[in-house]
Amino acid sequence: MDRKLTPLSICEPDCPAGTEQDVKAWGAIGWYMSHGALVPPDKAAAMYRALAKIPNVKIEEGTADGDGRAGIGVVLDLGEAGRGIYILDAGDYHYLGLKVVDGEGTSAMSVLNSGIVDEPGQVP
């Protein structure tokens, strides 16, 4: 099966009719969330509010990221087409990672550390 996923989608090319723009918005917001160290807190708060307005998005407590860290899941549930889950730290809401659950299984990506440094080669 030749299945192409884009960075902004959890179900391309088989998203349920009428959900394509919701999926793209969810994916775009998640891309920025994954770069949390670069996003000012007021912008991050605006992104969380925008996620809440997307149809089929719900919150799930106690969701684990790919490394087993429990957090708050921000879930875009597209039924049989799949579920995308952003996992946020329950204490400060920073982005822990992403899980995609579909008919083929579960894929996960975790952010273990991030930060801003002064020079190339430095570690945050």
Backbone as numpy.savetxt, mean C-alpha at the origin, in Angstrom:
# Nx Ny Nz CAx CAy CAz Cx Cy Cz
0.38 -18.24 -17.86 -0.47 -17.06 -17.86 0.42 -15.83 -17.86
0.25 -14.98 -18.84 1.03 -13.75 -18.92 0.25 -12.64 -18.24
0.58 -12.37 -16.99 -0.15 -11.39 -16.20 0.74 -10.19 -15.98
0.30 -9.04 -16.45 1.09 -7.81 -16.29 0.47 -6.96 -15.20
1.27 -6.67 -14.19 0.86 -5.73 -13.15 1.63 -4.45 -13.36
0.97 -3.34 -13.17 1.65 -2.06 -13.24 1.92 -1.61 -11.81
2.86 -0.68 -11.61 3.13 -0.22 -10.25 1.91 0.40 -9.57
0.95 0.83 -10.34 -0.22 1.50 -9.76 -1.43 0.59 -9.67
-1.26 -0.71 -9.87 -2.42 -1.58 -9.91 -2.19 -2.90 -9.20
-3.22 -3.43 -8.60 -3.15 -4.76 -8.02 -3.87 -5.78 -8.87
-4.52 -5.36 -9.94 -5.33 -6.31 -10.72 -5.24 -6.14 -12.23
-4.45 -5.22 -12.74 -4.36 -5.03 -14.19 -3.94 -6.32 -14.86
-4.48 -6.72 -15.95 -5.48 -6.01 -16.74 -6.91 -6.43 -16.44
-7.13 -7.13 -15.31 -8.43 -7.71 -15.03 -9.17 -7.06 -13.87
-9.04 -5.76 -13.70 -9.77 -5.07 -12.63 -11.27 -5.11 -12.93
-12.09 -5.24 -11.89 -13.52 -5.19 -12.13 -13.92 -3.88 -12.81
-14.85 -3.97 -13.73 -15.32 -2.79 -14.46 -15.73 -1.69 -13.49
-15.26 -0.49 -13.77 -15.61 0.66 -12.95 -14.66 0.91 -11.79
-13.70 0.02 -11.55 -12.77 0.21 -10.43 -11.40 0.70 -10.86
-11.17 0.82 -12.15 -9.82 1.12 -12.66 -9.24 2.41 -12.06
-10.01 3.46 -12.01 -9.50 4.73 -11.48 -9.28 4.66 -9.96
-10.14 3.92 -9.26 -9.95 3.73 -7.82 -8.65 2.98 -7.56
-8.38 1.95 -8.36 -7.17 1.15 -8.20 -5.93 2.02 -8.48
-6.00 2.85 -9.50 -4.86 3.72 -9.81 -4.63 4.73 -8.70
-5.70 5.32 -8.14 -5.55 6.28 -7.05 -4.95 5.59 -5.83
-5.46 4.42 -5.48 -4.95 3.65 -4.34 -3.46 3.36 -4.54
-3.08 2.93 -5.74 -1.68 2.61 -6.02 -0.78 3.83 -5.98
-1.24 4.94 -6.52 -0.42 6.17 -6.53 -0.19 6.66 -5.11
-1.22 6.65 -4.29 -1.06 7.08 -2.90 -0.09 6.16 -2.17
-0.21 4.87 -2.41 0.70 3.91 -1.78 2.14 4.11 -2.19
2.37 4.49 -3.44 3.73 4.74 -3.90 4.35 5.86 -3.07
3.60 6.93 -2.85 4.11 8.04 -2.04 4.27 7.63 -0.57
3.34 6.82 -0.05 3.45 6.37 1.33 4.72 5.55 1.54
5.11 4.78 0.54 6.31 3.95 0.67 7.58 4.78 0.73
7.49 6.05 0.39 8.62 6.97 0.47 8.40 7.94 1.63
7.90 7.42 2.73 7.47 8.21 3.87 8.43 9.23 4.40
9.72 8.95 4.36 10.69 9.91 4.91 10.69 11.22 4.12
10.20 11.17 2.90 10.19 12.36 2.05 8.87 13.11 2.07
7.85 12.53 2.69 6.51 13.12 2.68 6.26 13.86 4.00
6.01 15.16 3.94 5.71 15.92 5.17 4.45 15.38 5.85
4.38 15.46 7.18 3.24 14.90 7.91 1.88 15.40 7.45
1.75 16.67 7.09 0.44 17.17 6.66 0.03 16.55 5.33
0.99 16.28 4.47 0.69 15.63 3.18 0.34 14.16 3.40
1.03 13.50 4.32 0.71 12.11 4.64 -0.71 12.01 5.19
-1.09 12.93 6.06 -2.45 12.94 6.61 -3.48 13.13 5.50
-3.18 13.99 4.53 -4.09 14.20 3.40 -4.21 12.92 2.57
-3.11 12.18 2.42 -3.16 10.93 1.66 -4.03 9.90 2.38
-3.91 9.82 3.71 -4.75 8.89 4.46 -6.23 9.25 4.31
-6.53 10.54 4.34 -7.93 10.96 4.16 -8.42 10.60 2.76
-7.55 10.76 1.76 -7.93 10.42 0.38 -8.17 8.91 0.24
-7.32 8.09 0.87 -7.52 6.64 0.82 -8.90 6.27 1.37
-9.31 6.92 2.44 -10.59 6.61 3.07 -11.78 6.90 2.16
-11.59 7.76 1.17 -12.68 8.12 0.26 -12.80 7.18 -0.94
-11.83 6.29 -1.12 -11.88 5.37 -2.26 -12.86 4.25 -1.95
-13.80 3.98 -2.86 -14.75 2.89 -2.63 -14.01 1.56 -2.39
-14.58 0.72 -1.57 -14.06 -0.62 -1.27 -12.80 -0.61 -0.41
-12.46 0.53 0.19 -11.33 0.58 1.12 -11.87 0.46 2.54
-11.23 -0.41 3.32 -11.62 -0.58 4.71 -10.36 -0.75 5.55
-10.52 -0.69 6.86 -9.41 -0.82 7.80 -9.51 -2.17 8.50
-8.36 -2.85 8.64 -8.30 -4.12 9.36 -7.19 -4.02 10.41
-7.54 -4.23 11.66 -6.55 -4.23 12.75 -5.76 -5.53 12.73
-4.54 -5.47 13.23 -3.73 -6.68 13.41 -3.28 -7.36 12.13
-3.11 -6.62 11.06 -2.65 -7.17 9.80 -1.12 -7.24 9.82
-0.56 -8.37 9.41 0.90 -8.53 9.43 1.49 -8.19 8.06
2.67 -7.56 8.09 3.37 -7.30 6.84 4.15 -8.56 6.45
4.94 -8.47 5.39 5.68 -9.62 4.90 6.72 -10.15 5.86
7.11 -9.36 6.86 8.08 -9.79 7.85 7.44 -10.12 9.19
6.09 -10.19 9.21 5.39 -10.60 10.42 5.10 -9.50 11.42
5.43 -8.25 11.10 5.14 -7.15 12.02 3.66 -6.79 11.91
2.98 -6.77 13.04 1.55 -6.46 13.05 1.34 -4.96 12.94
0.31 -4.59 12.22 -0.03 -3.18 12.06 -1.48 -3.02 11.67
-1.79 -1.87 11.16 -3.14 -1.56 10.69 -3.16 -1.74 9.18
-4.10 -2.53 8.70 -4.22 -2.76 7.26 -5.20 -1.78 6.63
-4.76 -1.10 5.58 -5.65 -0.27 4.76 -5.88 -1.10 3.51
-7.09 -1.65 3.39 -7.37 -2.70 2.41 -8.24 -2.17 1.28
-7.80 -2.41 0.05 -8.65 -2.21 -1.12 -9.11 -3.60 -1.53
-10.38 -3.90 -1.29 -10.93 -5.23 -1.54 -11.72 -5.22 -2.84
-11.21 -5.94 -3.83 -11.87 -6.03 -5.14 -12.48 -7.40 -5.36
-12.83 -8.07 -4.28 -13.47 -9.38 -4.38 -12.54 -10.40 -5.03
-13.05 -11.13 -6.01 -12.27 -12.18 -6.66 -11.06 -11.65 -7.42
-11.06 -10.38 -7.77 -9.93 -9.80 -8.50 -8.72 -9.63 -7.60
-8.92 -9.58 -6.28 -7.80 -9.47 -5.36 -7.99 -8.40 -4.31
-7.04 -8.39 -3.39 -7.01 -7.41 -2.31 -5.62 -6.84 -2.22
-5.53 -5.54 -2.12 -4.27 -4.87 -1.85 -4.32 -4.34 -0.43
-3.24 -4.51 0.31 -3.23 -4.11 1.71 -1.97 -3.31 2.01
-2.13 -2.06 2.42 -1.02 -1.29 2.95 -1.02 -1.53 4.44
0.14 -1.83 5.01 0.25 -2.06 6.43 0.96 -0.86 7.05
0.32 -0.27 8.06 0.85 0.91 8.75 1.13 0.55 10.20
2.16 1.14 10.76 2.48 0.95 12.17 1.32 1.49 13.01
0.87 0.71 13.98 -0.27 1.13 14.82 0.07 2.29 15.74
1.34 2.53 16.02 1.72 3.62 16.92 1.82 4.96 16.24
2.56 5.03 15.13 2.77 6.33 14.49 2.31 6.37 13.02
1.72 5.29 12.56 1.13 5.19 11.22 2.15 5.25 10.08
3.42 5.00 10.36 4.36 4.97 9.24 4.16 3.68 8.45
4.51 3.73 7.21 4.31 2.65 6.25 5.25 1.49 6.54
4.67 0.30 6.77 5.48 -0.90 6.99 5.64 -1.73 5.73
4.62 -1.70 4.87 4.72 -2.51 3.66 3.40 -2.69 2.95
3.42 -3.62 2.01 2.29 -3.88 1.12 2.12 -5.37 0.96
0.88 -5.83 0.93 0.58 -7.21 0.56 -0.49 -7.18 -0.53
-0.36 -8.10 -1.47 -1.38 -8.30 -2.49 -1.81 -9.75 -2.41
-3.11 -9.96 -2.26 -3.66 -11.30 -2.16 -4.60 -11.48 -3.35
-4.32 -12.53 -4.16 -5.18 -12.81 -5.31 -5.28 -14.32 -5.49
-5.85 -14.74 -6.60 -6.03 -16.16 -6.86 -4.74 -16.94 -6.97
-3.64 -16.26 -7.18 -2.34 -16.92 -7.30 -1.60 -17.01 -5.99
-2.10 -16.37 -4.94 -1.43 -16.41 -3.64 -1.25 -15.03 -3.05
-0.24 -14.90 -2.20 0.05 -13.64 -1.52 1.46 -13.19 -1.85
1.59 -11.93 -2.21 2.89 -11.29 -2.42 3.03 -10.20 -1.37
4.25 -9.97 -0.91 4.45 -8.96 0.12 5.77 -8.23 -0.10
5.79 -6.98 0.36 6.98 -6.16 0.34 6.99 -5.37 1.64
8.13 -5.39 2.33 8.24 -4.68 3.60 9.31 -3.61 3.51
9.08 -2.50 4.18 10.08 -1.45 4.33 10.66 -1.62 5.73
11.92 -1.99 5.81 12.54 -2.24 7.10 13.22 -1.02 7.68
13.62 -0.08 6.82 14.27 1.13 7.29 14.24 2.15 6.17
14.11 3.38 6.51 14.21 4.46 5.52 14.62 5.73 6.25
15.12 6.66 5.49 15.52 7.92 6.09 16.21 8.79 5.06
16.57 9.97 5.48 17.24 10.93 4.61 18.67 11.09 5.12
19.62 11.07 4.20 21.03 11.21 4.57 21.62 12.42 3.86
22.79 12.85 4.31 23.42 14.04 3.73 24.25 13.74 2.50
24.77 12.51 2.39 25.66 12.20 1.27 25.41 10.79 0.76
25.72 10.55 -0.53 25.59 9.21 -1.09 26.44 8.22 -0.29
25.90 7.02 -0.11 26.62 5.98 0.60 26.34 5.95 2.09
25.77 7.01 2.65 25.42 7.01 4.07 24.18 6.16 4.28
24.06 5.61 5.47 22.92 4.80 5.86 22.14 5.55 6.93
20.79 5.61 6.79 20.01 6.34 7.80 20.05 5.65 9.15
